[in-house]
Amino acid sequence: MIVVVTDRPDRSQPLAEAVDAVAECRVVGIDETWERIGPFRGVIADVTLSRPEAKRCLRRLAIRPGQHKTPLICLTRGSGQGAFTEARNLGATLCLSALAEPRMLVGSLVREIWPEKSVADLVVTREAQRAGTLMTNMFAAAQTGTVDMPSVERGIAPVLDAIHEGGLSRWLDEVWAYDDVTFQHCLLVSGIAAAFAQSLGLSSSDKQLLTRAALVHDVGKSRIPHAILNKPGRLDDDERTVMQTHAPIGHDILSESGGCDAVTLAVTRHHHEMLDGSGYPDGLHAHEIGDPVRLLTICDIYAALIERRPYKVPMTTREALSILSGMEGRLEGGLVQAFGRAVKGAP
């Protein structure tokens, strides 16, 4: 956690939002005693240092018991050397101009506290955690009830931001750490879909649409028995029949939840359909399968091929793309080629 101490919360809001992109951020006032705050990694002081209350606050920070010397970044508004000297005397480990852009200040924060990491690394980690929390809550709710679609909306930006800031490879590295097979898969598909949409140059609204659909496409698996869902190795015929019900179940869950767009509903029900009619649950043929479903189906298959499980060696990108290319007639060849360009450089 990073603490922003300020005597003007309105003025410090853009900074707090920028910090929150890389780490949990807590904003406190200059009356803070530091006794009720748990562990934190660093402090940014956006205060008027000439105010006695601000000085007392920072001095209390310096003598906080049980806390090793905390990196303290002081933002100064004076141009003279006196402001920097005063900040140093109050324990500042780094002094920066308060007029700098919040993103630049965050870059300095990262170098001060996490010198081995980049801003992009931290953004991807932070956003993956947020998306993971969304998945946990969504699947828990869907087991016996409906999905809160507004909360799903809040999960879209973290995925898109992570892909924009860090790229697909960083996202994959972060998501592969998830032990839960279903969560790992859904987060993989979400990041892959966001990267594919970005590579295709889709509009902002279409990127959001595709990412939303990816986040919820497997929500029906919340009602599949864990023994089948997490079974190592191949499923037998009866188990496969049960597993295939996740698509229509997911569609029903989202329909009952309300507020779900038609594209997301279609993707959730039809992401296992194939152009030649060999898919499930409805055996649709090419003319019956819309473009968003075709896109997500490719992302879904690719994610399954590169998943990391204790009992399964993941395929490399080259191997997975070879499988996709071999599905000519079942997948749209032009989209598969475009997808290959989108994931080029991934592990």
Coordinates of N, CA and C in Angstrom, one line a residue, residues 155-261:
G155 N -14.9 -4.6 -14.4 CA -13.7 -5.5 -14.7 C -13.1 -5.3 -16.1
I156 N -13.8 -4.6 -16.9 CA -13.4 -4.4 -18.3 C -12.1 -3.6 -18.4
A157 N -12.2 -2.4 -17.7 CA -11.0 -1.5 -17.8 C -9.7 -2.1 -17.3
P158 N -9.7 -2.8 -16.2 CA -8.5 -3.4 -15.8 C -7.8 -4.3 -16.8
V159 N -8.6 -5.1 -17.5 CA -8.0 -5.9 -18.6 C -7.4 -5.1 -19.7
L160 N -8.2 -4.2 -20.2 CA -7.8 -3.3 -21.3 C -6.6 -2.5 -20.9
D161 N -6.6 -1.9 -19.7 CA -5.5 -1.1 -19.3 C -4.2 -2.0 -19.2
A162 N -4.3 -3.2 -18.6 CA -3.2 -4.0 -18.5 C -2.6 -4.4 -19.8
I163 N -3.4 -4.7 -20.8 CA -2.9 -5.0 -22.2 C -2.3 -3.8 -22.8
H164 N -2.9 -2.7 -22.6 CA -2.4 -1.4 -23.2 C -1.0 -1.1 -22.6
E165 N -0.9 -1.2 -21.3 CA 0.3 -0.8 -20.6 C 1.4 -1.8 -20.7
G166 N 1.1 -3.1 -20.6 CA 2.1 -4.1 -20.5 C 2.2 -5.1 -21.6
G167 N 1.2 -5.1 -22.4 CA 1.2 -6.1 -23.5 C 0.7 -7.4 -23.1
L168 N 0.5 -8.3 -24.1 CA 0.0 -9.6 -23.8 C 0.9 -10.5 -23.0
S169 N 2.2 -10.5 -23.3 CA 3.1 -11.4 -22.7 C 3.1 -11.2 -21.1
R170 N 3.2 -9.9 -20.7 CA 3.1 -9.7 -19.3 C 1.9 -10.2 -18.6
W171 N 0.7 -10.0 -19.3 CA -0.6 -10.5 -18.8 C -0.5 -12.0 -18.7
L172 N 0.0 -12.7 -19.7 CA 0.0 -14.1 -19.6 C 0.9 -14.6 -18.4
D173 N 2.0 -14.0 -18.2 CA 2.9 -14.4 -17.1 C 2.2 -14.2 -15.8
E174 N 1.4 -13.1 -15.7 CA 0.7 -12.9 -14.4 C -0.4 -13.9 -14.2
V175 N -1.2 -14.1 -15.2 CA -2.4 -15.0 -15.1 C -2.0 -16.5 -14.9
W176 N -0.9 -16.9 -15.5 CA -0.5 -18.3 -15.4 C -0.2 -18.6 -13.9
A177 N 0.0 -17.7 -13.1 CA 0.2 -17.9 -11.6 C -1.0 -18.4 -10.9
Y178 N -2.2 -18.2 -11.5 CA -3.5 -18.7 -10.9 C -3.6 -20.2 -10.9
D179 N -3.9 -20.7 -9.7 CA -4.0 -22.2 -9.5 C -5.3 -22.7 -10.1
D180 N -6.4 -21.9 -9.9 CA -7.7 -22.3 -10.3 C -7.8 -22.4 -11.8
V181 N -8.1 -23.5 -12.3 CA -8.1 -23.7 -13.8 C -9.1 -22.8 -14.5
T182 N -10.3 -22.7 -14.0 CA -11.3 -21.9 -14.6 C -11.0 -20.5 -14.6
F183 N -10.5 -20.0 -13.4 CA -10.2 -18.6 -13.4 C -9.0 -18.2 -14.3
Q184 N -8.0 -19.1 -14.3 CA -6.9 -18.9 -15.2 C -7.4 -18.8 -16.6
H185 N -8.2 -19.7 -17.0 CA -8.7 -19.8 -18.4 C -9.5 -18.5 -18.7
C186 N -10.4 -18.1 -17.9 CA -11.2 -16.9 -18.2 C -10.3 -15.6 -18.3
L187 N -9.4 -15.5 -17.4 CA -8.5 -14.4 -17.4 C -7.6 -14.4 -18.7
L188 N -7.1 -15.6 -19.0 CA -6.4 -15.7 -20.3 C -7.2 -15.3 -21.5
V189 N -8.4 -15.8 -21.6 CA -9.2 -15.4 -22.7 C -9.5 -13.9 -22.7
S190 N -9.7 -13.3 -21.6 CA -10.0 -11.9 -21.5 C -8.8 -11.1 -22.0
G191 N -7.6 -11.4 -21.6 CA -6.5 -10.7 -22.0 C -6.2 -10.9 -23.5
I192 N -6.3 -12.2 -23.9 CA -6.1 -12.5 -25.3 C -7.1 -11.8 -26.2
A193 N -8.4 -11.8 -25.8 CA -9.4 -11.1 -26.6 C -9.1 -9.6 -26.7
A194 N -8.7 -9.0 -25.6 CA -8.3 -7.6 -25.5 C -7.2 -7.3 -26.5
A195 N -6.2 -8.1 -26.5 CA -5.0 -7.9 -27.4 C -5.4 -8.1 -28.8
F196 N -6.3 -9.1 -29.1 CA -6.8 -9.3 -30.5 C -7.6 -8.1 -31.0
A197 N -8.5 -7.6 -30.1 CA -9.3 -6.4 -30.5 C -8.4 -5.2 -30.7
Q198 N -7.3 -5.1 -29.9 CA -6.4 -4.0 -30.1 C -5.6 -4.1 -31.4
S199 N -5.2 -5.3 -31.7 CA -4.5 -5.6 -33.0 C -5.3 -5.3 -34.2
L200 N -6.6 -5.6 -34.1 CA -7.5 -5.4 -35.2 C -7.9 -4.0 -35.4
G201 N -7.6 -3.1 -34.4 CA -7.9 -1.7 -34.5 C -9.4 -1.4 -34.3
L202 N -10.0 -2.3 -33.5 CA -11.4 -2.1 -33.2 C -11.7 -0.8 -32.4
S203 N -12.9 -0.3 -32.5 CA -13.2 0.9 -31.7 C -13.2 0.6 -30.2
S204 N -13.2 1.7 -29.5 CA -13.2 1.6 -28.0 C -14.4 0.8 -27.5
S205 N -15.5 1.1 -28.1 CA -16.7 0.4 -27.6 C -16.7 -1.1 -28.0
D206 N -16.1 -1.4 -29.2 CA -16.0 -2.8 -29.6 C -15.0 -3.6 -28.7
K207 N -13.9 -2.9 -28.3 CA -12.9 -3.5 -27.4 C -13.6 -3.9 -26.1
Q208 N -14.4 -2.9 -25.6 CA -15.1 -3.2 -24.3 C -16.1 -4.3 -24.5
L209 N -16.8 -4.3 -25.6 CA -17.8 -5.4 -25.8 C -17.1 -6.8 -25.9
L210 N -16.0 -6.9 -26.6 CA -15.3 -8.2 -26.7 C -14.7 -8.6 -25.4
T211 N -14.2 -7.6 -24.6 CA -13.6 -8.0 -23.3 C -14.7 -8.4 -22.3
R212 N -15.8 -7.7 -22.3 CA -16.9 -8.1 -21.5 C -17.4 -9.5 -21.7
A213 N -17.5 -9.8 -23.0 CA -18.0 -11.2 -23.4 C -17.0 -12.2 -22.9
A214 N -15.7 -11.9 -23.1 CA -14.6 -12.8 -22.7 C -14.7 -13.1 -21.1
L215 N -14.9 -12.0 -20.4 CA -14.9 -12.2 -18.9 C -16.0 -13.1 -18.4
V216 N -17.2 -13.1 -19.1 CA -18.3 -13.9 -18.6 C -18.6 -15.2 -19.4
H217 N -17.8 -15.4 -20.5 CA -18.2 -16.4 -21.4 C -18.3 -17.8 -20.8
D218 N -17.5 -18.1 -19.8 CA -17.6 -19.4 -19.1 C -18.3 -19.4 -17.8
V219 N -19.1 -18.4 -17.5 CA -19.8 -18.3 -16.2 C -20.6 -19.6 -15.9
G220 N -21.1 -20.3 -17.0 CA -21.9 -21.5 -16.8 C -21.1 -22.6 -16.1
K221 N -19.8 -22.5 -16.1 CA -18.9 -23.5 -15.4 C -19.1 -23.4 -13.9
S222 N -19.7 -22.3 -13.4 CA -19.9 -22.2 -12.0 C -20.8 -23.3 -11.5
R223 N -21.6 -23.9 -12.3 CA -22.6 -24.9 -11.9 C -22.2 -26.3 -12.4
I224 N -21.0 -26.5 -12.9 CA -20.5 -27.8 -13.3 C -19.8 -28.4 -12.1
P225 N -20.0 -29.7 -11.8 CA -19.3 -30.3 -10.6 C -17.8 -30.2 -10.7
H226 N -17.2 -29.9 -9.6 CA -15.7 -29.6 -9.5 C -15.0 -30.9 -10.0
A227 N -15.5 -32.1 -9.7 CA -14.8 -33.3 -10.1 C -14.7 -33.4 -11.6
I228 N -15.6 -32.8 -12.3 CA -15.5 -32.8 -13.8 C -14.7 -31.6 -14.2
L229 N -15.0 -30.5 -13.6 CA -14.3 -29.2 -14.0 C -12.8 -29.3 -13.9
N230 N -12.4 -29.9 -12.8 CA -10.9 -29.9 -12.5 C -10.3 -31.3 -12.7
K231 N -11.0 -32.1 -13.5 CA -10.4 -33.5 -13.7 C -9.1 -33.4 -14.5
P232 N -8.1 -34.0 -14.0 CA -6.9 -34.1 -14.9 C -7.1 -35.1 -16.0
G233 N -6.7 -34.8 -17.1 CA -6.8 -35.7 -18.3 C -8.1 -35.6 -19.0
R234 N -8.4 -36.5 -19.9 CA -9.6 -36.4 -20.7 C -10.9 -36.8 -20.0
L235 N -12.0 -36.2 -20.4 CA -13.3 -36.5 -19.8 C -13.8 -37.7 -20.6
D236 N -14.6 -38.6 -19.9 CA -15.3 -39.6 -20.6 C -16.6 -39.0 -21.3
D237 N -17.3 -39.9 -22.0 CA -18.4 -39.3 -22.8 C -19.5 -38.7 -21.9
D238 N -19.8 -39.3 -20.7 CA -20.8 -38.8 -19.9 C -20.4 -37.4 -19.3
E239 N -19.1 -37.4 -18.9 CA -18.6 -36.2 -18.3 C -18.5 -35.1 -19.3
R240 N -18.2 -35.4 -20.6 CA -18.1 -34.4 -21.6 C -19.5 -33.8 -21.9
T241 N -20.5 -34.7 -21.8 CA -21.9 -34.2 -22.0 C -22.3 -33.2 -20.9
V242 N -21.9 -33.5 -19.7 CA -22.2 -32.6 -18.6 C -21.4 -31.3 -18.8
M243 N -20.1 -31.4 -19.2 CA -19.3 -30.2 -19.4 C -19.9 -29.3 -20.5
Q244 N -20.4 -29.9 -21.5 CA -21.0 -29.1 -22.6 C -22.2 -28.3 -22.3
T245 N -22.8 -28.6 -21.1 CA -24.0 -27.8 -20.7 C -23.6 -26.5 -20.2
H246 N -22.3 -26.2 -20.0 CA -21.9 -24.9 -19.4 C -22.3 -23.7 -20.3
A247 N -22.3 -24.0 -21.6 CA -22.6 -22.9 -22.5 C -24.1 -22.4 -22.4
P248 N -25.0 -23.3 -22.5 CA -26.4 -22.9 -22.3 C -26.7 -22.4 -20.9
I249 N -26.1 -23.1 -19.9 CA -26.3 -22.7 -18.5 C -25.8 -21.2 -18.3
G250 N -24.6 -20.9 -18.9 CA -24.1 -19.6 -18.8 C -25.0 -18.5 -19.4
H251 N -25.6 -18.9 -20.6 CA -26.5 -18.0 -21.3 C -27.7 -17.8 -20.4
D252 N -28.2 -18.8 -19.8 CA -29.4 -18.7 -18.9 C -29.1 -17.8 -17.7
I253 N -27.9 -18.0 -17.1 CA -27.5 -17.2 -15.9 C -27.5 -15.7 -16.3
L254 N -26.9 -15.4 -17.5 CA -26.8 -14.0 -17.9 C -28.1 -13.4 -18.3
S255 N -29.0 -14.2 -18.9 CA -30.3 -13.8 -19.3 C -31.1 -13.4 -18.0
E256 N -31.0 -14.3 -17.0 CA -31.8 -14.0 -15.8 C -31.2 -12.8 -15.0
S257 N -29.9 -12.6 -15.2 CA -29.3 -11.5 -14.5 C -29.8 -10.1 -15.0
G258 N -30.2 -10.0 -16.2 CA -30.6 -8.7 -16.8 C -29.5 -7.8 -17.1
G259 N -29.7 -6.9 -18.0 CA -28.7 -5.9 -18.4 C -27.6 -6.4 -19.2
C260 N -27.7 -7.6 -19.8 CA -26.6 -8.2 -20.6 C -26.9 -8.0 -22.1
D261 N -25.9 -7.5 -22.8 CA -26.1 -7.2 -24.2 C -26.2 -8.5 -25.0

